[in-house]
C-alpha cells in the first residue's frame, strides 16, 4: 500500500494565534495599510522608506512570535507521515521552521531573506533593513525585502504544480482564498482526483470547492486532522 502524497497550503490564519495579524480579517493589515503603498513594486519605488519600515515592523514582530499547535502539528506530520508531504506557505514569517517544519516552500517570499534587485542575490536579512543597503555580491545599493509583491510572480510555482499533479490529499489552512495562484491550488488538486480539505476560522472564498471543511481555530483543527491522517 503506497502512502498518500500530501500538499499543504497555509495562510495568515495559521499564525493568527501566534499573535501575527492576518490581512483581511477585521482590523487586519490591509485595513491599516494601503496595499499599493506597502506591497507593490511601484509603492517601493515611490517611497522605499515606508515599505522598508513596514517590513521591519513585521520582521520584528515575527522574530518574537512563537509557533502554535497548528505549526507543531504540521511539523509532526512531515516527520511521521511515510508518504511525501510538501508544506507550501503564503506566509512570510518563519513559524513553520521554528516549530520544526522542514523544506518549507515560501511562495510569497520571507521576512528572513533580503534580495538584491540588481543581481538577484539573496542573503539573510538583518532584523532591521535600511533603504539603499549595499548588496553583499554586487555592492549596488539595491537591497529590498525578499517579499513577492502584488504584480510579481510567486516563487517555486513549478515545484508546487508538480506536487499538486501527484497529490492524493490537498489541505488549505488559514487562508481566505482571495489571492491567486494560491487560491487556485484546490482546483488543480481536484483535477487529479485528490481529496481536499479546508481548515479555516471562517469559510474561505473557495470553500465550496473543498469536499471536507473543518471550521475552527488552526491550533485545534490542525492537530486533529494530523491525527486523522497519521492514524488513517
Ligand atoms: N485559525 C484558522 N484560520 C484563521 C484563524 C485561526 N486562528 N484566524 C483567522 N483565520 C482565517 C480567516 O478566516 C481568513 O480566512 O485565516 C484567513 C486569513 O485570510 P487573509 O487575511 O486573506 O490571509 P491569506 O489568505 O494568507 O492572504 C493571502 O494575500 O495579501 C496577500 O501576500 C499576502 O500571503 C498573503 C495573501
Short mmCIF file of N, CA and C in Angstrom, two decimals, residues 110-174:
data_model
loop_
_atom_site.label_atom_id
_atom_site.label_comp_id
_atom_site.label_asym_id
_atom_site.label_seq_id
_atom_site.Cartn_x
_atom_site.Cartn_y
_atom_site.Cartn_z
N UNK A 110 9.98 35.66 2.14
CA UNK A 110 10.04 35.59 3.60
C UNK A 110 10.80 36.77 4.19
N UNK A 111 10.36 37.18 5.37
CA UNK A 111 10.94 38.33 6.08
C UNK A 111 12.41 38.07 6.40
N UNK A 112 12.78 36.79 6.56
CA UNK A 112 14.15 36.46 6.98
C UNK A 112 15.15 36.60 5.83
N UNK A 113 14.66 36.89 4.64
CA UNK A 113 15.54 36.94 3.47
C UNK A 113 15.55 38.35 2.87
N UNK A 114 16.73 38.75 2.37
CA UNK A 114 16.85 40.01 1.61
C UNK A 114 17.21 39.65 0.18
N UNK A 115 16.84 40.54 -0.74
CA UNK A 115 17.02 40.27 -2.19
C UNK A 115 17.68 41.48 -2.82
N UNK A 116 18.63 41.24 -3.73
CA UNK A 116 19.20 42.35 -4.49
C UNK A 116 18.43 42.49 -5.80
N UNK A 117 17.82 43.66 -6.00
CA UNK A 117 17.01 43.83 -7.23
C UNK A 117 17.92 44.08 -8.43
N UNK A 118 19.25 44.20 -8.19
CA UNK A 118 20.15 44.37 -9.32
C UNK A 118 20.64 43.01 -9.83
N UNK A 119 21.19 42.17 -8.88
CA UNK A 119 21.81 40.92 -9.38
C UNK A 119 21.06 39.67 -8.94
N UNK A 120 20.00 39.84 -8.12
CA UNK A 120 19.20 38.66 -7.75
C UNK A 120 19.77 37.87 -6.59
N UNK A 121 20.88 38.34 -6.02
CA UNK A 121 21.48 37.63 -4.87
C UNK A 121 20.53 37.69 -3.67
N UNK A 122 20.46 36.62 -2.89
CA UNK A 122 19.66 36.57 -1.65
C UNK A 122 20.57 36.30 -0.48
N UNK A 123 20.23 36.92 0.64
CA UNK A 123 21.01 36.68 1.87
C UNK A 123 20.09 36.84 3.07
N UNK A 124 20.59 36.41 4.22
CA UNK A 124 19.78 36.52 5.44
C UNK A 124 19.59 37.99 5.78
N UNK A 125 18.32 38.40 5.88
CA UNK A 125 18.03 39.81 6.13
C UNK A 125 18.41 40.18 7.57
N UNK A 126 18.96 41.37 7.77
CA UNK A 126 19.16 41.84 9.15
C UNK A 126 17.77 42.08 9.75
N UNK A 127 17.69 42.09 11.07
CA UNK A 127 16.38 42.31 11.68
C UNK A 127 15.82 43.66 11.21
N UNK A 128 16.72 44.65 11.11
CA UNK A 128 16.29 45.99 10.68
C UNK A 128 17.01 46.33 9.38
N UNK A 129 16.27 46.40 8.30
CA UNK A 129 16.87 46.76 7.00
C UNK A 129 16.82 48.27 6.81
N UNK A 130 17.83 48.79 6.12
CA UNK A 130 17.83 50.23 5.76
C UNK A 130 17.56 50.36 4.26
N UNK A 131 17.07 51.50 3.84
CA UNK A 131 16.90 51.77 2.41
C UNK A 131 18.29 51.95 1.79
N UNK A 132 18.48 51.35 0.58
CA UNK A 132 19.73 51.57 -0.14
C UNK A 132 20.91 50.80 0.40
N UNK A 133 20.62 49.73 1.15
CA UNK A 133 21.72 48.89 1.65
C UNK A 133 22.44 48.27 0.47
N UNK A 134 23.78 48.09 0.62
CA UNK A 134 24.55 47.53 -0.50
C UNK A 134 24.38 46.01 -0.53
N UNK A 135 24.30 45.49 -1.73
CA UNK A 135 24.23 44.04 -1.92
C UNK A 135 25.61 43.44 -1.62
N UNK A 136 25.69 42.35 -0.83
CA UNK A 136 27.00 41.77 -0.50
C UNK A 136 27.71 41.20 -1.73
N UNK A 137 26.96 40.96 -2.83
CA UNK A 137 27.58 40.37 -4.02
C UNK A 137 27.98 41.42 -5.04
N UNK A 138 27.02 42.31 -5.41
CA UNK A 138 27.35 43.26 -6.50
C UNK A 138 27.62 44.66 -5.98
N UNK A 139 27.47 44.84 -4.65
CA UNK A 139 27.82 46.11 -3.98
C UNK A 139 26.93 47.28 -4.40
N UNK A 140 25.90 46.99 -5.23
CA UNK A 140 24.98 48.09 -5.58
C UNK A 140 24.03 48.37 -4.40
N UNK A 141 23.51 49.61 -4.30
CA UNK A 141 22.60 49.94 -3.19
C UNK A 141 21.17 49.49 -3.49
N UNK A 142 21.01 48.19 -3.80
CA UNK A 142 19.73 47.70 -4.38
C UNK A 142 19.12 46.58 -3.55
N UNK A 143 19.37 46.61 -2.23
CA UNK A 143 18.75 45.59 -1.37
C UNK A 143 17.27 45.92 -1.18
N UNK A 144 16.44 44.88 -1.13
CA UNK A 144 15.00 45.06 -0.87
C UNK A 144 14.51 43.87 -0.05
N UNK A 145 13.34 44.00 0.58
CA UNK A 145 12.78 42.83 1.27
C UNK A 145 12.51 41.71 0.25
N UNK A 146 12.79 40.47 0.59
CA UNK A 146 12.59 39.35 -0.35
C UNK A 146 11.15 38.87 -0.21
N UNK A 147 10.23 39.75 -0.56
CA UNK A 147 8.79 39.51 -0.45
C UNK A 147 8.20 39.60 -1.86
N UNK A 148 7.30 38.69 -2.21
CA UNK A 148 6.64 38.77 -3.53
C UNK A 148 5.51 39.78 -3.41
N UNK A 149 5.62 40.90 -4.08
CA UNK A 149 4.58 41.94 -4.00
C UNK A 149 3.51 41.71 -5.06
N UNK A 150 2.40 42.36 -4.91
CA UNK A 150 1.32 42.23 -5.90
C UNK A 150 1.86 42.66 -7.26
N UNK A 151 1.59 41.86 -8.26
CA UNK A 151 2.09 42.14 -9.60
C UNK A 151 3.37 41.39 -9.90
N UNK A 152 3.98 40.76 -8.86
CA UNK A 152 5.19 39.97 -9.08
C UNK A 152 4.84 38.48 -9.12
N UNK A 153 5.75 37.67 -9.61
CA UNK A 153 5.48 36.23 -9.79
C UNK A 153 5.84 35.48 -8.51
N UNK A 154 4.89 34.71 -7.96
CA UNK A 154 5.21 33.92 -6.76
C UNK A 154 6.37 32.97 -7.06
N UNK A 155 7.08 32.58 -5.99
CA UNK A 155 8.24 31.70 -6.10
C UNK A 155 7.82 30.23 -6.13
N UNK A 156 8.67 29.37 -6.69
CA UNK A 156 8.57 27.90 -6.60
C UNK A 156 7.32 27.33 -7.25
N UNK A 157 6.75 28.04 -8.22
CA UNK A 157 5.49 27.56 -8.80
C UNK A 157 5.66 26.22 -9.53
N UNK A 158 6.77 25.99 -10.21
CA UNK A 158 6.94 24.71 -10.92
C UNK A 158 6.92 23.55 -9.93
N UNK A 159 7.63 23.72 -8.84
CA UNK A 159 7.71 22.65 -7.83
C UNK A 159 6.33 22.40 -7.21
N UNK A 160 5.62 23.49 -6.94
CA UNK A 160 4.28 23.37 -6.32
C UNK A 160 3.33 22.67 -7.29
N UNK A 161 3.33 23.10 -8.55
CA UNK A 161 2.41 22.49 -9.53
C UNK A 161 2.74 21.02 -9.77
N UNK A 162 4.03 20.67 -9.74
CA UNK A 162 4.42 19.26 -9.92
C UNK A 162 3.89 18.43 -8.75
N UNK A 163 3.97 18.99 -7.53
CA UNK A 163 3.47 18.25 -6.35
C UNK A 163 1.95 18.12 -6.40
N UNK A 164 1.27 19.19 -6.83
CA UNK A 164 -0.20 19.14 -6.90
C UNK A 164 -0.65 18.09 -7.91
N UNK A 165 0.13 17.92 -8.99
CA UNK A 165 -0.24 16.96 -10.05
C UNK A 165 -0.16 15.52 -9.54
N UNK A 166 0.57 15.31 -8.42
CA UNK A 166 0.71 13.97 -7.85
C UNK A 166 -0.03 13.83 -6.52
N UNK A 167 -0.78 14.88 -6.14
CA UNK A 167 -1.32 14.90 -4.76
C UNK A 167 -2.47 13.89 -4.60
N UNK A 168 -2.47 13.22 -3.44
CA UNK A 168 -3.64 12.40 -3.07
C UNK A 168 -4.52 13.17 -2.08
N UNK A 169 -3.86 14.10 -1.34
CA UNK A 169 -4.58 14.93 -0.36
C UNK A 169 -4.07 16.37 -0.51
N UNK A 170 -5.01 17.33 -0.55
CA UNK A 170 -4.65 18.75 -0.53
C UNK A 170 -5.37 19.40 0.64
N UNK A 171 -4.62 20.09 1.48
CA UNK A 171 -5.21 20.77 2.64
C UNK A 171 -4.86 22.25 2.60
N UNK A 172 -5.88 23.10 2.73
CA UNK A 172 -5.66 24.55 2.81
C UNK A 172 -6.00 24.98 4.23
N UNK A 173 -5.08 25.71 4.86
CA UNK A 173 -5.22 26.05 6.28
C UNK A 173 -5.01 27.56 6.48
N UNK A 174 -6.02 28.23 7.04
CA UNK A 174 -5.88 29.63 7.43
C UNK A 174 -5.67 30.59 6.27
#
